[in-house]
mmCIF file of N, CA and C in Angstrom:
data_model
loop_
_atom_site.group_PDB
_atom_site.id
_atom_site.type_symbol
_atom_site.label_atom_id
_atom_site.label_comp_id
_atom_site.label_asym_id
_atom_site.label_seq_id
_atom_site.Cartn_x
_atom_site.Cartn_y
_atom_site.Cartn_z
ATOM 1 N N MET R 1 -46.497 -128.448 -42.796
ATOM 2 C CA MET R 1 -47.167 -127.430 -41.948
ATOM 3 C C MET R 1 -48.470 -127.073 -42.325
ATOM 4 N N SER R 2 -48.703 -126.238 -40.735
ATOM 5 C CA SER R 2 -50.242 -126.009 -41.076
ATOM 6 C C SER R 2 -50.286 -125.030 -41.703
ATOM 7 N N SER R 3 -51.683 -124.324 -42.196
ATOM 8 C CA SER R 3 -51.533 -122.830 -42.288
ATOM 9 C C SER R 3 -51.421 -122.286 -42.026
ATOM 10 N N ILE R 4 -50.833 -121.092 -42.307
ATOM 11 C CA ILE R 4 -50.068 -119.693 -41.051
ATOM 12 C C ILE R 4 -51.398 -118.287 -41.748
ATOM 13 N N ALA R 5 -51.880 -117.538 -40.221
ATOM 14 C CA ALA R 5 -52.113 -116.710 -40.303
ATOM 15 C C ALA R 5 -51.743 -115.887 -40.818
ATOM 16 N N PRO R 6 -52.709 -114.685 -41.862
ATOM 17 C CA PRO R 6 -51.460 -113.047 -41.980
ATOM 18 C C PRO R 6 -51.412 -112.445 -41.532
ATOM 19 N N PHE R 7 -50.297 -112.050 -41.742
ATOM 20 C CA PHE R 7 -49.935 -110.829 -40.488
ATOM 21 C C PHE R 7 -49.834 -109.558 -40.852
ATOM 22 N N HIS R 8 -50.008 -108.713 -40.279
ATOM 23 C CA HIS R 8 -50.060 -107.217 -40.747
ATOM 24 C C HIS R 8 -49.070 -106.675 -40.388
ATOM 25 N N LEU R 9 -48.617 -105.803 -41.166
ATOM 26 C CA LEU R 9 -47.354 -104.955 -40.766
ATOM 27 C C LEU R 9 -47.692 -103.510 -41.635
ATOM 28 N N ALA R 10 -47.567 -102.097 -40.926
ATOM 29 C CA ALA R 10 -46.951 -101.186 -40.960
ATOM 30 C C ALA R 10 -45.987 -100.398 -41.011
ATOM 31 N N PHE R 11 -45.340 -99.675 -42.502
ATOM 32 C CA PHE R 11 -44.309 -99.790 -42.195
ATOM 33 C C PHE R 11 -43.524 -98.252 -42.744
ATOM 34 N N PRO R 12 -43.205 -97.765 -42.733
ATOM 35 C CA PRO R 12 -42.853 -95.910 -42.950
ATOM 36 C C PRO R 12 -42.509 -96.777 -44.480
ATOM 37 N N VAL R 13 -42.459 -94.621 -45.114
ATOM 38 C CA VAL R 13 -42.407 -94.368 -46.494
ATOM 39 C C VAL R 13 -42.262 -93.368 -46.678
ATOM 40 N N ASP R 14 -41.248 -92.640 -47.307
ATOM 41 C CA ASP R 14 -41.306 -91.107 -47.747
ATOM 42 C C ASP R 14 -41.234 -90.387 -48.754
ATOM 43 N N ASP R 15 -41.966 -91.930 -49.784
ATOM 44 C CA ASP R 15 -42.521 -91.536 -51.135
ATOM 45 C C ASP R 15 -43.733 -92.214 -51.385
ATOM 46 N N LEU R 16 -44.893 -91.734 -51.423
ATOM 47 C CA LEU R 16 -46.032 -93.157 -51.746
ATOM 48 C C LEU R 16 -45.997 -93.354 -53.237
ATOM 49 N N PRO R 17 -45.840 -92.406 -53.871
ATOM 50 C CA PRO R 17 -45.856 -92.572 -55.557
ATOM 51 C C PRO R 17 -44.643 -93.942 -55.391
ATOM 52 N N ALA R 18 -43.177 -93.367 -55.258
ATOM 53 C CA ALA R 18 -42.956 -94.639 -54.841
ATOM 54 C C ALA R 18 -42.918 -95.911 -54.495
ATOM 55 N N ALA R 19 -43.253 -95.885 -53.974
ATOM 56 C CA ALA R 19 -43.959 -96.787 -52.750
ATOM 57 C C ALA R 19 -44.757 -98.069 -53.372
ATOM 58 N N ARG R 20 -45.721 -97.406 -54.248
ATOM 59 C CA ARG R 20 -46.701 -97.742 -54.954
ATOM 60 C C ARG R 20 -46.348 -98.592 -55.783
ATOM 61 N N ALA R 21 -45.411 -98.171 -56.944
ATOM 62 C CA ALA R 21 -44.322 -97.917 -57.941
ATOM 63 C C ALA R 21 -43.412 -99.800 -57.793
ATOM 64 N N PHE R 22 -43.249 -99.605 -56.729
ATOM 65 C CA PHE R 22 -42.298 -100.587 -55.992
ATOM 66 C C PHE R 22 -43.145 -101.419 -55.362
ATOM 67 N N TYR R 23 -44.026 -101.880 -54.245
ATOM 68 C CA TYR R 23 -44.309 -102.923 -54.878
ATOM 69 C C TYR R 23 -45.502 -103.386 -55.019
ATOM 70 N N GLY R 24 -46.576 -102.201 -55.618
ATOM 71 C CA GLY R 24 -47.358 -102.676 -56.737
ATOM 72 C C GLY R 24 -46.977 -103.144 -58.150
ATOM 73 N N GLY R 25 -45.768 -102.729 -58.998
ATOM 74 C CA GLY R 25 -45.357 -102.931 -60.057
ATOM 75 C C GLY R 25 -44.181 -103.810 -60.148
ATOM 76 N N LEU R 26 -43.166 -103.338 -59.453
ATOM 77 C CA LEU R 26 -42.321 -103.997 -59.532
ATOM 78 C C LEU R 26 -42.509 -106.011 -58.944
ATOM 79 N N LEU R 27 -42.975 -105.648 -57.327
ATOM 80 C CA LEU R 27 -43.113 -107.128 -56.644
ATOM 81 C C LEU R 27 -44.042 -107.732 -56.908
ATOM 82 N N GLY R 28 -45.543 -106.833 -57.972
ATOM 83 C CA GLY R 28 -46.644 -107.831 -58.177
ATOM 84 C C GLY R 28 -48.043 -107.286 -57.422
ATOM 85 N N CYS R 29 -47.647 -106.690 -56.442
ATOM 86 C CA CYS R 29 -48.665 -106.952 -54.668
ATOM 87 C C CYS R 29 -49.615 -106.022 -55.763
ATOM 88 N N PRO R 30 -50.524 -107.378 -54.652
ATOM 89 C CA PRO R 30 -51.809 -105.977 -55.854
ATOM 90 C C PRO R 30 -52.514 -104.837 -54.256
ATOM 91 N N GLU R 31 -52.811 -103.797 -54.670
ATOM 92 C CA GLU R 31 -53.283 -102.485 -54.141
ATOM 93 C C GLU R 31 -54.646 -103.113 -53.570
ATOM 94 N N GLY R 32 -54.917 -102.634 -51.728
ATOM 95 C CA GLY R 32 -55.349 -102.691 -51.257
ATOM 96 C C GLY R 32 -56.607 -101.086 -50.940
ATOM 97 N N ARG R 33 -57.156 -100.801 -49.542
ATOM 98 C CA ARG R 33 -57.201 -99.320 -49.557
ATOM 99 C C ARG R 33 -56.319 -98.832 -49.768
ATOM 100 N N SER R 34 -56.255 -97.084 -49.863
ATOM 101 C CA SER R 34 -55.488 -96.111 -49.837
ATOM 102 C C SER R 34 -56.420 -94.897 -49.257
ATOM 103 N N SER R 35 -54.958 -94.025 -49.428
ATOM 104 C CA SER R 35 -56.045 -92.628 -49.326
ATOM 105 C C SER R 35 -54.218 -92.626 -49.686
ATOM 106 N N SER R 36 -54.228 -90.231 -49.098
ATOM 107 C CA SER R 36 -53.263 -89.788 -49.246
ATOM 108 C C SER R 36 -52.168 -89.866 -49.077
ATOM 109 N N GLU R 37 -52.198 -90.961 -47.361
ATOM 110 C CA GLU R 37 -50.693 -90.520 -46.379
ATOM 111 C C GLU R 37 -50.875 -92.178 -45.720
ATOM 112 N N TRP R 38 -51.156 -93.370 -46.902
ATOM 113 C CA TRP R 38 -51.047 -94.768 -46.990
ATOM 114 C C TRP R 38 -51.381 -95.227 -47.977
ATOM 115 N N ILE R 39 -51.450 -96.858 -48.185
ATOM 116 C CA ILE R 39 -51.281 -97.908 -48.778
ATOM 117 C C ILE R 39 -51.602 -99.130 -48.371
ATOM 118 N N ASP R 40 -52.508 -99.756 -48.917
ATOM 119 C CA ASP R 40 -52.028 -101.298 -48.250
ATOM 120 C C ASP R 40 -52.517 -102.351 -49.540
ATOM 121 N N PHE R 41 -51.309 -103.078 -49.337
ATOM 122 C CA PHE R 41 -50.799 -103.903 -50.234
ATOM 123 C C PHE R 41 -50.887 -105.426 -49.665
ATOM 124 N N ASP R 42 -51.899 -106.193 -50.530
ATOM 125 C CA ASP R 42 -51.599 -107.943 -50.713
ATOM 126 C C ASP R 42 -50.317 -108.305 -50.881
ATOM 127 N N PHE R 43 -48.805 -108.689 -49.680
ATOM 128 C CA PHE R 43 -48.113 -109.083 -50.074
ATOM 129 C C PHE R 43 -48.099 -110.671 -49.694
ATOM 130 N N PHE R 44 -47.870 -111.206 -50.618
ATOM 131 C CA PHE R 44 -48.000 -112.697 -50.817
ATOM 132 C C PHE R 44 -48.720 -112.955 -49.906
ATOM 133 N N GLY R 45 -49.986 -112.639 -49.738
ATOM 134 C CA GLY R 45 -51.185 -113.107 -48.912
ATOM 135 C C GLY R 45 -51.452 -112.920 -47.144
ATOM 136 N N HIS R 46 -50.449 -111.905 -46.815
ATOM 137 C CA HIS R 46 -50.536 -110.989 -46.027
ATOM 138 C C HIS R 46 -50.917 -109.178 -46.461
ATOM 139 N N GLN R 47 -50.960 -108.788 -45.696
ATOM 140 C CA GLN R 47 -51.279 -107.279 -45.549
ATOM 141 C C GLN R 47 -50.446 -106.283 -44.726
ATOM 142 N N ILE R 48 -49.543 -105.826 -45.921
ATOM 143 C CA ILE R 48 -48.425 -104.319 -45.316
ATOM 144 C C ILE R 48 -48.988 -103.341 -45.271
ATOM 145 N N VAL R 49 -48.574 -102.288 -45.229
ATOM 146 C CA VAL R 49 -49.374 -100.834 -44.952
ATOM 147 C C VAL R 49 -48.240 -100.158 -44.986
ATOM 148 N N ALA R 50 -48.212 -99.399 -46.312
ATOM 149 C CA ALA R 50 -46.850 -98.313 -45.619
ATOM 150 C C ALA R 50 -47.410 -96.933 -45.666
ATOM 151 N N HIS R 51 -46.929 -96.279 -44.430
ATOM 152 C CA HIS R 51 -47.471 -94.927 -44.387
ATOM 153 C C HIS R 51 -46.526 -94.392 -45.009
ATOM 154 N N LEU R 52 -47.360 -92.839 -45.048
ATOM 155 C CA LEU R 52 -46.216 -91.771 -45.419
ATOM 156 C C LEU R 52 -45.865 -91.463 -43.992
ATOM 157 N N ALA R 53 -44.463 -91.215 -43.970
ATOM 158 C CA ALA R 53 -43.987 -90.614 -42.807
ATOM 159 C C ALA R 53 -42.570 -90.209 -43.016
ATOM 160 N N PRO R 54 -41.231 -89.025 -42.428
ATOM 161 C CA PRO R 54 -39.788 -88.871 -42.694
ATOM 162 C C PRO R 54 -39.370 -90.129 -42.237
ATOM 163 N N LYS R 55 -37.734 -89.430 -43.245
ATOM 164 C CA LYS R 55 -36.978 -90.412 -43.090
ATOM 165 C C LYS R 55 -36.657 -90.681 -41.905
ATOM 166 N N SER R 56 -35.899 -91.889 -41.268
ATOM 167 C CA SER R 56 -35.596 -92.188 -39.758
ATOM 168 C C SER R 56 -34.081 -92.265 -39.986
ATOM 169 N N ALA R 57 -33.248 -91.722 -39.029
ATOM 170 C CA ALA R 57 -32.115 -91.473 -39.083
ATOM 171 C C ALA R 57 -31.134 -93.194 -38.727
ATOM 172 N N GLY R 58 -30.410 -93.361 -38.910
ATOM 173 C CA GLY R 58 -29.874 -94.441 -39.282
ATOM 174 C C GLY R 58 -30.004 -95.415 -39.086
ATOM 175 N N ALA R 59 -29.022 -96.393 -39.203
ATOM 176 C CA ALA R 59 -29.240 -97.778 -40.176
ATOM 177 C C ALA R 59 -28.666 -98.925 -39.135
ATOM 178 N N HIS R 60 -28.685 -99.577 -39.084
ATOM 179 C CA HIS R 60 -28.172 -100.893 -38.131
ATOM 180 C C HIS R 60 -27.970 -102.245 -38.339
ATOM 181 N N HIS R 61 -27.480 -102.878 -38.625
ATOM 182 C CA HIS R 61 -26.763 -104.564 -39.102
ATOM 183 C C HIS R 61 -26.348 -105.313 -38.315
ATOM 184 N N ASN R 62 -26.243 -106.614 -38.675
ATOM 185 C CA ASN R 62 -25.922 -107.516 -37.744
ATOM 186 C C ASN R 62 -25.402 -108.993 -38.568
ATOM 187 N N PRO R 63 -24.445 -109.302 -38.507
ATOM 188 C CA PRO R 63 -23.762 -110.779 -38.577
ATOM 189 C C PRO R 63 -24.410 -111.709 -38.581
ATOM 190 N N VAL R 64 -24.974 -112.428 -40.357
ATOM 191 C CA VAL R 64 -24.926 -113.359 -40.278
ATOM 192 C C VAL R 64 -24.793 -114.415 -41.015
ATOM 193 N N ASP R 65 -24.123 -115.134 -40.917
ATOM 194 C CA ASP R 65 -23.470 -116.022 -41.974
ATOM 195 C C ASP R 65 -22.290 -115.693 -42.590
ATOM 196 N N GLY R 66 -21.693 -114.598 -42.284
ATOM 197 C CA GLY R 66 -20.796 -114.153 -43.328
ATOM 198 C C GLY R 66 -21.123 -112.260 -43.568
ATOM 199 N N HIS R 67 -22.699 -112.153 -43.522
ATOM 200 C CA HIS R 67 -23.002 -110.341 -44.462
ATOM 201 C C HIS R 67 -23.461 -110.037 -43.123
ATOM 202 N N ASP R 68 -23.604 -108.499 -43.751
ATOM 203 C CA ASP R 68 -23.653 -107.645 -42.394
ATOM 204 C C ASP R 68 -25.533 -107.339 -42.599
ATOM 205 N N VAL R 69 -26.685 -108.025 -41.879
ATOM 206 C CA VAL R 69 -28.423 -107.751 -42.370
ATOM 207 C C VAL R 69 -28.812 -106.856 -41.717
ATOM 208 N N PRO R 70 -29.736 -106.227 -42.269
ATOM 209 C CA PRO R 70 -29.925 -105.056 -42.522
ATOM 210 C C PRO R 70 -30.880 -105.151 -41.438
ATOM 211 N N VAL R 71 -31.216 -104.316 -40.129
ATOM 212 C CA VAL R 71 -31.708 -104.144 -38.878
ATOM 213 C C VAL R 71 -33.054 -102.670 -38.981
ATOM 214 N N PRO R 72 -34.287 -103.415 -38.820
ATOM 215 C CA PRO R 72 -34.874 -103.818 -39.099
ATOM 216 C C PRO R 72 -35.187 -103.875 -40.596
ATOM 217 N N HIS R 73 -36.386 -105.009 -41.042
ATOM 218 C CA HIS R 73 -35.932 -106.277 -42.628
ATOM 219 C C HIS R 73 -37.025 -106.377 -42.223
ATOM 220 N N PHE R 74 -38.312 -106.435 -43.212
ATOM 221 C CA PHE R 74 -38.838 -107.668 -43.192
ATOM 222 C C PHE R 74 -39.226 -108.192 -44.698
ATOM 223 N N GLY R 75 -39.558 -109.861 -44.161
ATOM 224 C CA GLY R 75 -40.144 -109.897 -45.757
ATOM 225 C C GLY R 75 -40.759 -111.349 -46.059
ATOM 226 N N VAL R 76 -40.455 -112.055 -47.122
ATOM 227 C CA VAL R 76 -41.523 -113.949 -47.272
ATOM 228 C C VAL R 76 -40.474 -114.499 -47.615
ATOM 229 N N VAL R 77 -41.342 -115.748 -47.248
ATOM 230 C CA VAL R 77 -40.773 -116.834 -47.784
ATOM 231 C C VAL R 77 -41.495 -117.632 -48.888
ATOM 232 N N LEU R 78 -40.527 -117.455 -49.981
ATOM 233 C CA LEU R 78 -41.418 -117.639 -51.005
ATOM 234 C C LEU R 78 -40.442 -118.983 -51.215
ATOM 235 N N ASP R 79 -41.530 -120.243 -52.735
ATOM 236 C CA ASP R 79 -41.469 -121.483 -53.082
ATOM 237 C C ASP R 79 -39.783 -121.189 -53.612
ATOM 238 N N TRP R 80 -38.847 -122.560 -53.859
ATOM 239 C CA TRP R 80 -37.801 -122.136 -54.247
ATOM 240 C C TRP R 80 -37.809 -121.539 -55.927
ATOM 241 N N ASP R 81 -38.570 -122.257 -56.372
ATOM 242 C CA ASP R 81 -38.341 -121.038 -58.101
ATOM 243 C C ASP R 81 -39.091 -119.921 -58.180
ATOM 244 N N ASP R 82 -40.206 -119.962 -57.339
ATOM 245 C CA ASP R 82 -40.681 -118.498 -56.995
ATOM 246 C C ASP R 82 -39.297 -117.693 -56.853
ATOM 247 N N PHE R 83 -38.949 -118.052 -56.038
ATOM 248 C CA PHE R 83 -37.065 -117.630 -55.613
ATOM 249 C C PHE R 83 -36.379 -117.195 -56.485
ATOM 250 N N HIS R 84 -36.289 -117.272 -57.502
ATOM 251 C CA HIS R 84 -35.493 -117.574 -58.517
ATOM 252 C C HIS R 84 -35.959 -116.559 -59.327
ATOM 253 N N ALA R 85 -37.400 -116.915 -59.958
ATOM 254 C CA ALA R 85 -37.625 -116.187 -60.400
ATOM 255 C C ALA R 85 -37.900 -114.225 -60.375
ATOM 256 N N LEU R 86 -37.345 -114.282 -58.788
ATOM 257 C CA LEU R 86 -37.880 -112.720 -58.834
ATOM 258 C C LEU R 86 -37.084 -111.823 -58.563
ATOM 259 N N ALA R 87 -36.044 -112.767 -57.829
ATOM 260 C CA ALA R 87 -34.683 -113.043 -58.085
ATOM 261 C C ALA R 87 -34.114 -111.720 -59.408
ATOM 262 N N ALA R 88 -34.393 -112.229 -60.523
ATOM 263 C CA ALA R 88 -34.071 -112.287 -62.205
ATOM 264 C C ALA R 88 -34.701 -111.151 -62.302
ATOM 265 N N ARG R 89 -35.905 -111.112 -61.722
ATOM 266 C CA ARG R 89 -37.501 -109.695 -62.509
ATOM 267 C C ARG R 89 -36.381 -108.366 -61.769
ATOM 268 N N LEU R 90 -36.331 -108.651 -61.167
ATOM 269 C CA LEU R 90 -35.468 -107.881 -59.384
ATOM 270 C C LEU R 90 -34.002 -107.027 -59.945
ATOM 271 N N ARG R 91 -33.261 -107.921 -60.786
ATOM 272 C CA ARG R 91 -32.041 -107.973 -61.927
ATOM 273 C C ARG R 91 -32.354 -107.271 -62.699
ATOM 274 N N ALA R 92 -33.690 -107.299 -63.443
ATOM 275 C CA ALA R 92 -34.357 -107.099 -64.189
ATOM 276 C C ALA R 92 -34.936 -105.758 -64.794
ATOM 277 N N GLY R 93 -35.326 -105.223 -62.794
ATOM 278 C CA GLY R 93 -35.454 -104.101 -62.870
ATOM 279 C C GLY R 93 -34.738 -103.082 -61.855
ATOM 280 N N GLY R 94 -33.461 -103.327 -62.572
ATOM 281 C CA GLY R 94 -31.848 -102.234 -61.617
ATOM 282 C C GLY R 94 -32.398 -102.378 -60.044
ATOM 283 N N VAL R 95 -32.836 -103.103 -60.155
ATOM 284 C CA VAL R 95 -32.996 -103.679 -58.004
ATOM 285 C C VAL R 95 -31.561 -103.473 -57.567
ATOM 286 N N ARG R 96 -30.557 -102.732 -56.457
ATOM 287 C CA ARG R 96 -29.496 -102.971 -55.839
ATOM 288 C C ARG R 96 -29.757 -103.774 -55.146
ATOM 289 N N PHE R 97 -29.185 -104.817 -54.977
ATOM 290 C CA PHE R 97 -29.047 -105.312 -53.779
ATOM 291 C C PHE R 97 -27.908 -105.197 -52.775
ATOM 292 N N VAL R 98 -28.831 -105.050 -51.394
ATOM 293 C CA VAL R 98 -27.996 -104.847 -49.744
ATOM 294 C C VAL R 98 -27.476 -106.140 -50.018
ATOM 295 N N ILE R 99 -27.874 -107.057 -50.148
ATOM 296 C CA ILE R 99 -26.664 -108.696 -49.907
ATOM 297 C C ILE R 99 -27.410 -109.536 -51.558
ATOM 298 N N GLU R 100 -26.738 -109.864 -52.125
ATOM 299 C CA GLU R 100 -27.423 -110.705 -53.638
ATOM 300 C C GLU R 100 -27.714 -111.698 -52.902
ATOM 301 N N PRO R 101 -28.351 -112.180 -54.603
ATOM 302 C CA PRO R 101 -28.969 -113.897 -54.385
ATOM 303 C C PRO R 101 -28.118 -114.783 -53.373
ATOM 304 N N HIS R 102 -27.816 -114.950 -52.565
ATOM 305 C CA HIS R 102 -27.232 -116.726 -52.094
ATOM 306 C C HIS R 102 -27.998 -117.582 -51.800
ATOM 307 N N ILE R 103 -27.254 -118.508 -51.277
ATOM 308 C CA ILE R 103 -27.353 -120.010 -50.303
ATOM 309 C C ILE R 103 -26.983 -119.483 -49.410
ATOM 310 N N ARG R 104 -27.394 -119.112 -48.096
ATOM 311 C CA ARG R 104 -26.746 -118.671 -46.405
ATOM 312 C C ARG R 104 -27.158 -120.564 -45.758
ATOM 313 N N PHE R 105 -26.277 -120.333 -45.594
ATOM 314 C CA PHE R 105 -26.189 -121.861 -44.171
ATOM 315 C C PHE R 105 -25.526 -123.232 -45.206
ATOM 316 N N ALA R 106 -24.916 -122.781 -46.440
ATOM 317 C CA ALA R 106 -24.902 -123.998 -47.511
ATOM 318 C C ALA R 106 -24.442 -125.281 -46.750
ATOM 319 N N GLY R 107 -25.320 -126.491 -46.981
ATOM 320 C CA GLY R 107 -24.733 -127.728 -46.246
ATOM 321 C C GLY R 107 -25.496 -127.941 -44.660
ATOM 322 N N GLN R 108 -26.053 -127.001 -43.838
ATOM 323 C CA GLN R 108 -26.350 -126.615 -42.531
ATOM 324 C C GLN R 108 -28.002 -127.072 -42.670
ATOM 325 N N VAL R 109 -28.259 -126.735 -41.005
ATOM 326 C CA VAL R 109 -29.685 -126.946 -41.273
ATOM 327 C C VAL R 109 -30.272 -125.591 -41.306
ATOM 328 N N GLY R 110 -31.463 -125.653 -42.120
ATOM 329 C CA GLY R 110 -31.393 -124.143 -42.106
ATOM 330 C C GLY R 110 -31.020 -123.692 -43.421
ATOM 331 N N GLU R 111 -30.792 -124.731 -44.263
ATOM 332 C CA GLU R 111 -30.381 -123.638 -45.430
ATOM 333 C C GLU R 111 -31.089 -122.806 -46.358
ATOM 334 N N GLN R 112 -31.263 -121.906 -47.035
ATOM 335 C CA GLN R 112 -31.609 -121.421 -47.313
ATOM 336 C C GLN R 112 -31.536 -119.966 -48.596
ATOM 337 N N ALA R 113 -32.320 -120.463 -49.528
ATOM 338 C CA ALA R 113 -31.907 -119.129 -50.619
ATOM 339 C C ALA R 113 -32.321 -117.641 -49.935
ATOM 340 N N THR R 114 -31.368 -116.498 -49.999
ATOM 341 C CA THR R 114 -32.132 -115.673 -49.869
ATOM 342 C C THR R 114 -31.390 -114.205 -50.420
ATOM 343 N N MET R 115 -31.649 -113.315 -50.116
ATOM 344 C CA MET R 115 -31.547 -112.010 -50.893
ATOM 345 C C MET R 115 -31.917 -110.893 -50.141
ATOM 346 N N PHE R 116 -31.102 -110.018 -50.193
ATOM 347 C CA PHE R 116 -31.967 -108.234 -49.219
ATOM 348 C C PHE R 116 -31.817 -107.232 -49.971
ATOM 349 N N PHE R 117 -33.080 -106.264 -49.898
ATOM 350 C CA PHE R 117 -32.848 -105.292 -51.413
ATOM 351 C C PHE R 117 -33.559 -103.865 -50.024
ATOM 352 N N ARG R 118 -33.905 -102.641 -50.805
ATOM 353 C CA ARG R 118 -34.036 -101.684 -50.185
ATOM 354 C C ARG R 118 -35.275 -100.917 -50.751
ATOM 355 N N ASP R 119 -36.668 -100.940 -50.490
ATOM 356 C CA ASP R 119 -37.586 -100.296 -51.738
ATOM 357 C C ASP R 119 -37.214 -98.978 -51.891
ATOM 358 N N PRO R 120 -37.646 -98.283 -52.088
ATOM 359 C CA PRO R 120 -36.989 -96.768 -52.602
ATOM 360 C C PRO R 120 -37.019 -95.993 -51.441
ATOM 361 N N CYS R 121 -37.765 -96.346 -50.554
ATOM 362 C CA CYS R 121 -37.896 -95.233 -49.369
ATOM 363 C C CYS R 121 -36.734 -95.630 -48.100
ATOM 364 N N GLY R 122 -36.194 -97.034 -47.967
ATOM 365 C CA GLY R 122 -35.241 -97.112 -47.960
ATOM 366 C C GLY R 122 -35.268 -98.874 -46.953
ATOM 367 N N ASN R 123 -36.442 -98.958 -46.532
ATOM 368 C CA ASN R 123 -37.033 -99.878 -46.126
ATOM 369 C C ASN R 123 -36.192 -101.058 -46.168
ATOM 370 N N ALA R 124 -35.535 -102.247 -45.629
ATOM 371 C CA ALA R 124 -35.053 -103.369 -45.936
ATOM 372 C C ALA R 124 -36.015 -104.439 -45.993
ATOM 373 N N LEU R 125 -35.685 -105.270 -47.678
ATOM 374 C CA LEU R 125 -35.991 -106.697 -47.439
ATOM 375 C C LEU R 125 -35.768 -107.717 -47.751
ATOM 376 N N GLU R 126 -36.158 -108.785 -46.963
ATOM 377 C CA GLU R 126 -35.508 -110.098 -47.904
ATOM 378 C C GLU R 126 -36.508 -110.925 -47.479
ATOM 379 N N PHE R 127 -35.757 -111.461 -48.992
ATOM 380 C CA PHE R 127 -36.788 -112.508 -49.781
ATOM 381 C C PHE R 127 -36.120 -113.930 -49.359
ATOM 382 N N LYS R 128 -36.926 -115.499 -48.679
ATOM 383 C CA LYS R 128 -36.035 -116.483 -48.547
ATOM 384 C C LYS R 128 -36.184 -117.774 -49.415
ATOM 385 N N ALA R 129 -35.684 -118.760 -49.548
ATOM 386 C CA ALA R 129 -36.155 -119.826 -50.193
ATOM 387 C C ALA R 129 -35.689 -120.526 -49.728
ATOM 388 N N PHE R 130 -36.844 -122.503 -48.972
ATOM 389 C CA PHE R 130 -36.153 -122.932 -48.359
ATOM 390 C C PHE R 130 -36.531 -124.486 -49.380
ATOM 391 N N ARG R 131 -34.891 -125.275 -49.581
ATOM 392 C CA ARG R 131 -35.705 -126.305 -50.849
ATOM 393 C C ARG R 131 -36.452 -127.040 -49.984
ATOM 394 N N ASP R 132 -36.025 -127.617 -48.457
ATOM 395 C CA ASP R 132 -37.357 -128.016 -47.662
ATOM 396 C C ASP R 132 -37.673 -127.750 -46.763
ATOM 397 N N ARG R 133 -38.866 -126.397 -47.126
ATOM 398 C CA ARG R 133 -39.932 -125.632 -46.055
ATOM 399 C C ARG R 133 -39.645 -125.872 -44.421
ATOM 400 N N SER R 134 -39.566 -127.174 -44.691
ATOM 401 C CA SER R 134 -39.964 -128.207 -43.070
ATOM 402 C C SER R 134 -38.735 -127.547 -42.056
ATOM 403 N N GLN R 135 -37.414 -126.912 -43.028
ATOM 404 C CA GLN R 135 -36.278 -126.650 -42.281
ATOM 405 C C GLN R 135 -36.720 -125.624 -42.092
ATOM 406 N N LEU R 136 -37.331 -124.289 -41.588
ATOM 407 C CA LEU R 136 -37.695 -122.918 -41.760
ATOM 408 C C LEU R 136 -38.184 -123.084 -40.252
ATOM 409 N N PHE R 137 -38.235 -123.747 -39.356
ATOM 410 C CA PHE R 137 -37.376 -123.170 -37.504
ATOM 411 C C PHE R 137 -37.017 -124.536 -37.597
ATOM 412 N N ALA R 138 -36.355 -124.870 -38.060
ATOM 413 C CA ALA R 138 -34.959 -125.666 -37.682
ATOM 414 C C ALA R 138 -34.270 -125.733 -37.134
ATOM 415 N N LYS R 139 -33.720 -125.853 -35.724
ATOM 416 C CA LYS R 139 -32.429 -125.841 -35.450
ATOM 417 C C LYS R 139 -31.123 -126.449 -35.388
#
């Protein structure tokens, strides 16, 4: 795979201290610039920005391989061992999973480990891993 340019994502949170503890503390994302209204984080080499905003109304889900996947969501593709280490850290940290860590598309093209959970402000995150990362965009 070629080198991937870092993405930038700004997303709403209704509690900046909780976002700081979750992304900076539990997930281990180094903090960058911040103000009383937003916080930059190094999200596995990508820039995410938690912006203070009121809660949005409603939630949406789409069916994927037998699970109701929350929309919108964001996350990162990790190495296989790092995915399982993070899942264990999240369990130890008391995170409640929206979709428990499991293998999706087992035995098919695009087989992957995946898990979904929410940050303290309700934003859905998906972390995944491929045994063979070349399957990331496979059809």
